[in-house]
Coordinates of C-alpha atoms in Angstrom, one line a residue:
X1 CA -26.7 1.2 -3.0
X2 CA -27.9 -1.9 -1.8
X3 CA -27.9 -5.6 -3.1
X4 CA -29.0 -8.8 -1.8
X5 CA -28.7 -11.8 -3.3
X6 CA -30.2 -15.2 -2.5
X7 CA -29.4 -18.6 -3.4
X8 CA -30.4 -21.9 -1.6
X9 CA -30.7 -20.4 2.5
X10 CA -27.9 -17.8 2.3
X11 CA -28.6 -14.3 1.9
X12 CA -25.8 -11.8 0.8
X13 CA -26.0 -8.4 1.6
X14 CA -23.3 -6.0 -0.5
X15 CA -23.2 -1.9 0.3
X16 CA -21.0 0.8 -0.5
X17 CA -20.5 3.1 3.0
X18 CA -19.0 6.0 3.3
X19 CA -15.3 6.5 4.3
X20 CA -15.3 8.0 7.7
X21 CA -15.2 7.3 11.5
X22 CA -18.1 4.3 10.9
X23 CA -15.7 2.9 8.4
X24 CA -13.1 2.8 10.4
X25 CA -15.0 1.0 13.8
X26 CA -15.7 -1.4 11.2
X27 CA -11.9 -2.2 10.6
X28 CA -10.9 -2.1 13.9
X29 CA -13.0 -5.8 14.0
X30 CA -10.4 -6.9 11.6
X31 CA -6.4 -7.3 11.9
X32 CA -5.9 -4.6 10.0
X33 CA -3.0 -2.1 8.5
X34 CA -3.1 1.9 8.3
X35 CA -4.1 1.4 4.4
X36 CA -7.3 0.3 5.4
X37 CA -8.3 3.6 7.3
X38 CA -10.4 6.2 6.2
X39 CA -7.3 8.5 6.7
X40 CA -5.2 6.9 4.2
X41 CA -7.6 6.4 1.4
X42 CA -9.3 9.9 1.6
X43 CA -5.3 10.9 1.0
X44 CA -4.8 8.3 -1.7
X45 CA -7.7 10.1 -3.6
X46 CA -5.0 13.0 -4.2
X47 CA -2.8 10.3 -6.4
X48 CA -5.1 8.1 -7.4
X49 CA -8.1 10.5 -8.8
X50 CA -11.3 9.1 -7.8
X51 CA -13.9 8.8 -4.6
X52 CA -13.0 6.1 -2.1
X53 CA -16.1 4.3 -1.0
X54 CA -15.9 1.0 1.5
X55 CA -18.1 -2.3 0.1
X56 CA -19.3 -4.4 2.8
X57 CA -20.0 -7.8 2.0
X58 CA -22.4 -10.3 4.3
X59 CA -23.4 -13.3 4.8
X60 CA -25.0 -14.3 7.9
X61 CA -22.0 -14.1 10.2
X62 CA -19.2 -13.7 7.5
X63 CA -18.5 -10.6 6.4
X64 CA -15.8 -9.0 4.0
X65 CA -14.6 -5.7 3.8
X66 CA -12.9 -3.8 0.6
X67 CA -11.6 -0.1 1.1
X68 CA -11.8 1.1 -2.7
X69 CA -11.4 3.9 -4.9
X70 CA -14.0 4.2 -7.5
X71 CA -13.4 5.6 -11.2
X72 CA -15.2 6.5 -13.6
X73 CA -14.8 5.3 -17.3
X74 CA -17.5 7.2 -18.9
X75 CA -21.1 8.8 -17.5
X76 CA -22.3 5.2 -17.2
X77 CA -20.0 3.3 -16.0
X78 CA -16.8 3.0 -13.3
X79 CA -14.0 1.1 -11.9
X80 CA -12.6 0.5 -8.5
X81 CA -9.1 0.2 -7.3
X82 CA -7.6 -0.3 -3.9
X83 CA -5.2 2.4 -2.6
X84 CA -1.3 2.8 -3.3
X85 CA 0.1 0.9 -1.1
X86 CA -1.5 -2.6 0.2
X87 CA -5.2 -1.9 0.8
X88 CA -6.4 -5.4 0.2
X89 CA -9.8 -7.5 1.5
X90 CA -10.6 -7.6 5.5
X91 CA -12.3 -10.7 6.3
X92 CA -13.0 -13.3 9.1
X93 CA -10.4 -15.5 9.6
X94 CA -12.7 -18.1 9.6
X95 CA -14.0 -17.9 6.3
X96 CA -12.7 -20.7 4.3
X97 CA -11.9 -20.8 0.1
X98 CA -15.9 -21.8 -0.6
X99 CA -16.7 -19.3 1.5
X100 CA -14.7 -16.4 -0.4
X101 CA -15.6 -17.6 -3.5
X102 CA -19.0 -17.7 -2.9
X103 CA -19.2 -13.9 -1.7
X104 CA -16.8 -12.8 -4.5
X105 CA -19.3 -14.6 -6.9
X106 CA -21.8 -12.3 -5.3
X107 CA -20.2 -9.2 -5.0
X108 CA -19.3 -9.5 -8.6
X109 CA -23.5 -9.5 -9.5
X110 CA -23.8 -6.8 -7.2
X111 CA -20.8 -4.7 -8.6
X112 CA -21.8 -5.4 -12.3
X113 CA -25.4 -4.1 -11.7
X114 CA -24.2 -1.3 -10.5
X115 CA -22.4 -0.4 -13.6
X116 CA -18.6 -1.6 -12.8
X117 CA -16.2 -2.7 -15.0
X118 CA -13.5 -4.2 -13.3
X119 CA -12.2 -4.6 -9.8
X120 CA -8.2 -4.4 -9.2
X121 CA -7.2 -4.9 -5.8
X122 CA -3.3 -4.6 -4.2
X123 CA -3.2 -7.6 -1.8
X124 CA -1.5 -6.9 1.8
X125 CA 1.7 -9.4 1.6
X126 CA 1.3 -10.2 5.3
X127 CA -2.3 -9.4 6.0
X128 CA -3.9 -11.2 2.6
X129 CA -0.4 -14.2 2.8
X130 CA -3.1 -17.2 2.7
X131 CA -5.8 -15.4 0.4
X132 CA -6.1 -18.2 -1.6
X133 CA -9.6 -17.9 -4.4
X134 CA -10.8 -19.6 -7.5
X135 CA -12.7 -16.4 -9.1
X136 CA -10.5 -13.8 -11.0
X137 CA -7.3 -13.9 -11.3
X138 CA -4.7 -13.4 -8.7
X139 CA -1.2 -12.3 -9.9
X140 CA 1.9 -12.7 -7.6
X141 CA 4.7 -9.8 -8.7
X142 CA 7.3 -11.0 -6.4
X143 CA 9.3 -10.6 -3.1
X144 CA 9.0 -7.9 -0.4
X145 CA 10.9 -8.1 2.6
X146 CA 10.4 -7.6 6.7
X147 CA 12.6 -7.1 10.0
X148 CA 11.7 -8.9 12.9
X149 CA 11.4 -6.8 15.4
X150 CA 11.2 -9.7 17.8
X151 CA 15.0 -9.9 17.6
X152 CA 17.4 -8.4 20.0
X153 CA 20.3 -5.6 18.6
X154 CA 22.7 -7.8 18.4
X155 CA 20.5 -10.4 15.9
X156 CA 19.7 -7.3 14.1
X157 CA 23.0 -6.3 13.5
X158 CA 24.2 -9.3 12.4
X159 CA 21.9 -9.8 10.0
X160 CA 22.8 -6.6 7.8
X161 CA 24.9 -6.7 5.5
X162 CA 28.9 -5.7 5.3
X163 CA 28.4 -3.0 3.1
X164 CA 25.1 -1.0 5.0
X165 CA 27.3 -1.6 8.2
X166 CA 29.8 0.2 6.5
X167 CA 27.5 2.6 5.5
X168 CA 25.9 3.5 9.1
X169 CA 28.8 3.7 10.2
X170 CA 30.2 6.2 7.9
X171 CA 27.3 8.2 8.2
X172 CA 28.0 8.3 11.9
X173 CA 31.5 8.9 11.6
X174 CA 30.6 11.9 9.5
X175 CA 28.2 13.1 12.6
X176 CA 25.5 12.3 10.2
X177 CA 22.5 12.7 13.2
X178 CA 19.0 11.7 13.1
X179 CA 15.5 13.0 14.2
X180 CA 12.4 11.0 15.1
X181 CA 8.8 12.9 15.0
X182 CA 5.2 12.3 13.9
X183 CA 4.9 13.7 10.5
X184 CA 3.2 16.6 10.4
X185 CA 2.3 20.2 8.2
X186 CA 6.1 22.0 8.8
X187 CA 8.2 18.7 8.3
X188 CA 5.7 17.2 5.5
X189 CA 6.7 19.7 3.4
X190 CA 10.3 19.5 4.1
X191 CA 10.4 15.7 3.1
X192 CA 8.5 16.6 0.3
X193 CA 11.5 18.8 -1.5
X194 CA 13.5 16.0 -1.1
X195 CA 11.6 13.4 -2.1
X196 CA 11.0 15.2 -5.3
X197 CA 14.7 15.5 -6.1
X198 CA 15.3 11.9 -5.3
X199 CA 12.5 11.0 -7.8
X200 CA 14.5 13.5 -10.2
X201 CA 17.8 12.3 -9.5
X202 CA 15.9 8.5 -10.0
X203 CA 14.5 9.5 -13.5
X204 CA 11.2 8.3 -11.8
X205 CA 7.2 8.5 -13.8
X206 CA 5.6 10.9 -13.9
X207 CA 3.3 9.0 -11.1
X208 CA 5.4 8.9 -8.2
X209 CA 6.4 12.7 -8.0
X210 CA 3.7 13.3 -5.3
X211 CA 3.1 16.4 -4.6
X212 CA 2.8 18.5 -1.1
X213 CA -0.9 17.7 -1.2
X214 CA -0.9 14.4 -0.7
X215 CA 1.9 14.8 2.3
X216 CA 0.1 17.5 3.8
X217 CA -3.2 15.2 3.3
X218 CA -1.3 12.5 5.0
X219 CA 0.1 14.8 8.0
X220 CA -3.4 15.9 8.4
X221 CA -5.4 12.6 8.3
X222 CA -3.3 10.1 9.9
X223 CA -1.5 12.4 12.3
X224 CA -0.5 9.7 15.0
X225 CA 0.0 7.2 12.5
X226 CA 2.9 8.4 10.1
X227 CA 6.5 8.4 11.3
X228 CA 8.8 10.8 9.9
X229 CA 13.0 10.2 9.9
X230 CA 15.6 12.5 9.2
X231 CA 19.2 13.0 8.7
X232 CA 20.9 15.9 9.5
X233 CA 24.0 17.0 7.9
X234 CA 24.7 19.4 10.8
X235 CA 21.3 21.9 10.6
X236 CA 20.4 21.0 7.5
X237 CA 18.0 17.8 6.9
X238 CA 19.7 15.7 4.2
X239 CA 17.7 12.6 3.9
X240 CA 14.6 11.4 5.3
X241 CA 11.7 8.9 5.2
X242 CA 8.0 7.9 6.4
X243 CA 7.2 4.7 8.1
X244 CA 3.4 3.8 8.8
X245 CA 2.4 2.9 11.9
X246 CA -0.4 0.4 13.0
X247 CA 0.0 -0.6 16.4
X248 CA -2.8 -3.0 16.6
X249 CA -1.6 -5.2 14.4
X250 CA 2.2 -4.4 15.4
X251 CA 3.1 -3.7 11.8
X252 CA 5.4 -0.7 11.4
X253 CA 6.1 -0.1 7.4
X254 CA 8.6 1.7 5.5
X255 CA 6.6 4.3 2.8
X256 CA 8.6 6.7 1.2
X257 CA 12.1 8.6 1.4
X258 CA 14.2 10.2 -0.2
X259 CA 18.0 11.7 0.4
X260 CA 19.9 15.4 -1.4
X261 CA 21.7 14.5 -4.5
X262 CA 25.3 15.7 -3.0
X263 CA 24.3 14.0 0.5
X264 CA 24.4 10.3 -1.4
X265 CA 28.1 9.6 -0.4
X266 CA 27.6 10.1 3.4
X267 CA 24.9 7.2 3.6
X268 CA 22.3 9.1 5.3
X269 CA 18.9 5.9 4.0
X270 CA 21.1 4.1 6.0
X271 CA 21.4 5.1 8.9
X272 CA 17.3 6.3 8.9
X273 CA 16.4 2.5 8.1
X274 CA 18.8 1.4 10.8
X275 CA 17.4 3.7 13.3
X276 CA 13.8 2.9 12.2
X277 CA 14.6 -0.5 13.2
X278 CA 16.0 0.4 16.3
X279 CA 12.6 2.3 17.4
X280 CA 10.2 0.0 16.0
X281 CA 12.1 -3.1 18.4
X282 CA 12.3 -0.4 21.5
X283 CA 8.1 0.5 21.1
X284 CA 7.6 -3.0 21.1
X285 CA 6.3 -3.3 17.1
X286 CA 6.6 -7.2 15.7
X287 CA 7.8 -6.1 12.1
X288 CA 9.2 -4.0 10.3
X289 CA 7.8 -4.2 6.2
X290 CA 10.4 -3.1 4.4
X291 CA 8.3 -3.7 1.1
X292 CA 10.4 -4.7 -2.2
X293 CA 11.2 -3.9 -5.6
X294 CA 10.0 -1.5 -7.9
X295 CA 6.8 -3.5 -8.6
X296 CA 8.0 -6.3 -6.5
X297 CA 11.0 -6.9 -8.8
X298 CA 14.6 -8.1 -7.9
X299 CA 16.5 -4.9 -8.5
X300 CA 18.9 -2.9 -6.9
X301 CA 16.1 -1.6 -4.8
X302 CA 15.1 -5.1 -3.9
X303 CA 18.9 -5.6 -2.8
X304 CA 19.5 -2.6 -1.1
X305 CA 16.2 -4.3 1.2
X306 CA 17.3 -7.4 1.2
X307 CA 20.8 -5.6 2.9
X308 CA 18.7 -5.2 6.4
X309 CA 16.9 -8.5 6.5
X310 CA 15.8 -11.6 4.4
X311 CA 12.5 -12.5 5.6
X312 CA 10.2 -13.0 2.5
X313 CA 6.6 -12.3 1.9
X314 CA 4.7 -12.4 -1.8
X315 CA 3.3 -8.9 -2.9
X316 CA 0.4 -10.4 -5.3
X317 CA -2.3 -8.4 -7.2
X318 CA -6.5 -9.7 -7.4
X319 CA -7.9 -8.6 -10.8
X320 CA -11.2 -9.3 -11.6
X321 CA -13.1 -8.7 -14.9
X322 CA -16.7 -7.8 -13.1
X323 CA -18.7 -7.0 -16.7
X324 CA -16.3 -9.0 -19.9
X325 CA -18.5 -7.6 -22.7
X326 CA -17.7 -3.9 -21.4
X327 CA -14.3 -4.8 -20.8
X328 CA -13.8 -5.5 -24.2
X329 CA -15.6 -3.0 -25.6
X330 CA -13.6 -0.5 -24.2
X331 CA -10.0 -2.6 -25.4
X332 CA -11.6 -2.6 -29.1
X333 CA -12.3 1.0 -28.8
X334 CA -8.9 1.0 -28.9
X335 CA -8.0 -1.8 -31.2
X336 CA -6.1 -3.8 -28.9
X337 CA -6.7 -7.1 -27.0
X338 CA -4.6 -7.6 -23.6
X339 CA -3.6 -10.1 -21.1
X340 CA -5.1 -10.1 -18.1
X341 CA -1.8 -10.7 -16.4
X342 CA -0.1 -8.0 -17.8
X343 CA -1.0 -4.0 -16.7
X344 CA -4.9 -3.8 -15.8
X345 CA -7.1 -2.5 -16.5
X346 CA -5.3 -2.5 -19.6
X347 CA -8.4 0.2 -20.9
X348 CA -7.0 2.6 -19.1
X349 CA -3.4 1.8 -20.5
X350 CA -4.7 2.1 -23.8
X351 CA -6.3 5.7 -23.2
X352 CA -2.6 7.2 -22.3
X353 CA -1.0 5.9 -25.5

């Protein structure tokens, strides 16, 4: 599918690609983050349902790129998410506000005659701080939360928190040990048993029980990208978690984890996240994203975060309504009218009630 658009002098060209090895030489022009690769959204297909596709927008010498998954509503007509996890826009960095609108304005016409509905996209909090627009709306959810991994041990230390020193110590004191390897098919599905009784032990939707798949998926399509840590309770792993790696832009992230029921009380999260520091600082990454509440809320999870470091970034959400008279049509299928702001697309809502 191909679209160009002309109005006054500038052309703009819009395409879907395919999400492969081409997709990915064309993010490498960008400062990107492992959610833009064709590795992590051909694995977020497992969770998120779908086919990822990658839209290229152009305009002379500007060019935006959006790794999506597309939907579909009905036999006619579709939707398109980013990834779980913070897949948002790649552009130029000189590309100013009329710029972006201007291209958003046009990938909307192109998107809406090809039979889309709306557009949600997760913005990166680091990557997408400064992307400032005037069409759709862009939603900020709240705080996530980084580790410079500039700083020295010592700075490090002293910025957690009494209580998760405690904690790494006890866990230490308790000869609590750790293992750091790539993630791959034998471990994968290791973390995945105790990721799943976390998620139990957490009362968790029914979204977030991931199964083996999508960490096999993972081990197999990003195999020099995922990071796996975990705790050891003598022989037996007790704890463990996944950090993303993207060296290129020197962000190292924190993705999932999980830790045994009866192994709470020794501290193993920890001691993980502290060593994750540790080796992110000694392999010379800039930060550590720890990421932040449960949809960017100040919970307990935010706090438990905040424990290792209080360096701020806005997780914000870009919704756009790409074809309105669709849109509501499928909200007064349902007999309901809904706030842009609150869930979107709130059609989809609607169909699980």
């Amino acid at each position: 599918m191909v679209n160009k658009v002309v109005i006054m002098v500038t052309e703009v060209n819009c395409r879907f690609v395919e999400i492969d090895d081409d997709w990915d030489q064309q993010v490498a022009a960008f400062n990107f983050d492992i959610y833009h690769l064709s590795g992590w959204l051909k694995s977020s297909t497992i969770i998120d349902g779908g086919e990822c596709k990658g839209l290229i927008v152009e305009a002379e010498d500007k060019q935006l790129l959006f790794p999506l998954i597309i939907r579909k509503i009905n036999e006619e007509f579709w939707d398109a998410t980013s990834t779980y996890g913070y897949g948002g826009p790649l552009g130029d960095n000189l590309l100013s506000v009329e710029d972006l609108n201007y291209l958003l304005e046009q990938t909307i016409i192109f998107l809406k005659q090809h039979h889309c509905v709306s557009l949600f996209m997760r913005l990166h909090p680091i990557l997408n701080a400064n992307w400032n627009v005037g069409v759709g709306t862009v939603v900020t959810h709240g705080p996530t939360l980084s580790s410079d991994l500039t700083k020295t041990e010592e700075e490090h230390w002293s910025e957690t928190q009494t209580r998760h020193r405690r904690g790494i110590n006890k866990a230490l004191k308790n000869s609590i040990s750790t293992k750091i390897e790539k993630l791959n098919h034998e471990n994968a599905l290791s973390f995945c048993k105790i990721y799943t009784e976390t998620m139990q032990h957490l009362n968790a939707s029914d979204f977030y029980f991931f199964d083996q798949d999508y960490f096999l998926n993972l081990a197999k399509n990003l195999p020099d990208r995922l990071l796996l840590i975990t705790a050891f309770d003598q022989d037996k792993p007790i704890a463990a978690s996944i950090y993303t790696l993207c060296q290129e832009s020197q962000i190292m992230q924190y993705h999932l984890g999980g830790t045994l029921d009866t192994y709470r009380d020794l501290q193993p999260a920890k001691l993980i996240t502290h060593v994750a520091r540790t080796w992110g600082r000694e392999n010379k990454y800039s930060l550590l994203h720890l990421g932040g509440g449960l949809g960017a809320s100040l919970d307990s999870l935010y706090e438990y975060k905040k424990g290792f470091s209080s360096n701020e970034h806005l997780f914000k959400t870009h919704r756009i309504v790409v074809n309105q008279d669709i849109y509501i049509k499928l909200l007064d299928q349902n007999t309901k009218v809904g706030d842009i702001t609150k869930f979107f697309t709130l059609y989809r809502k609607l169909q699980e009630i």
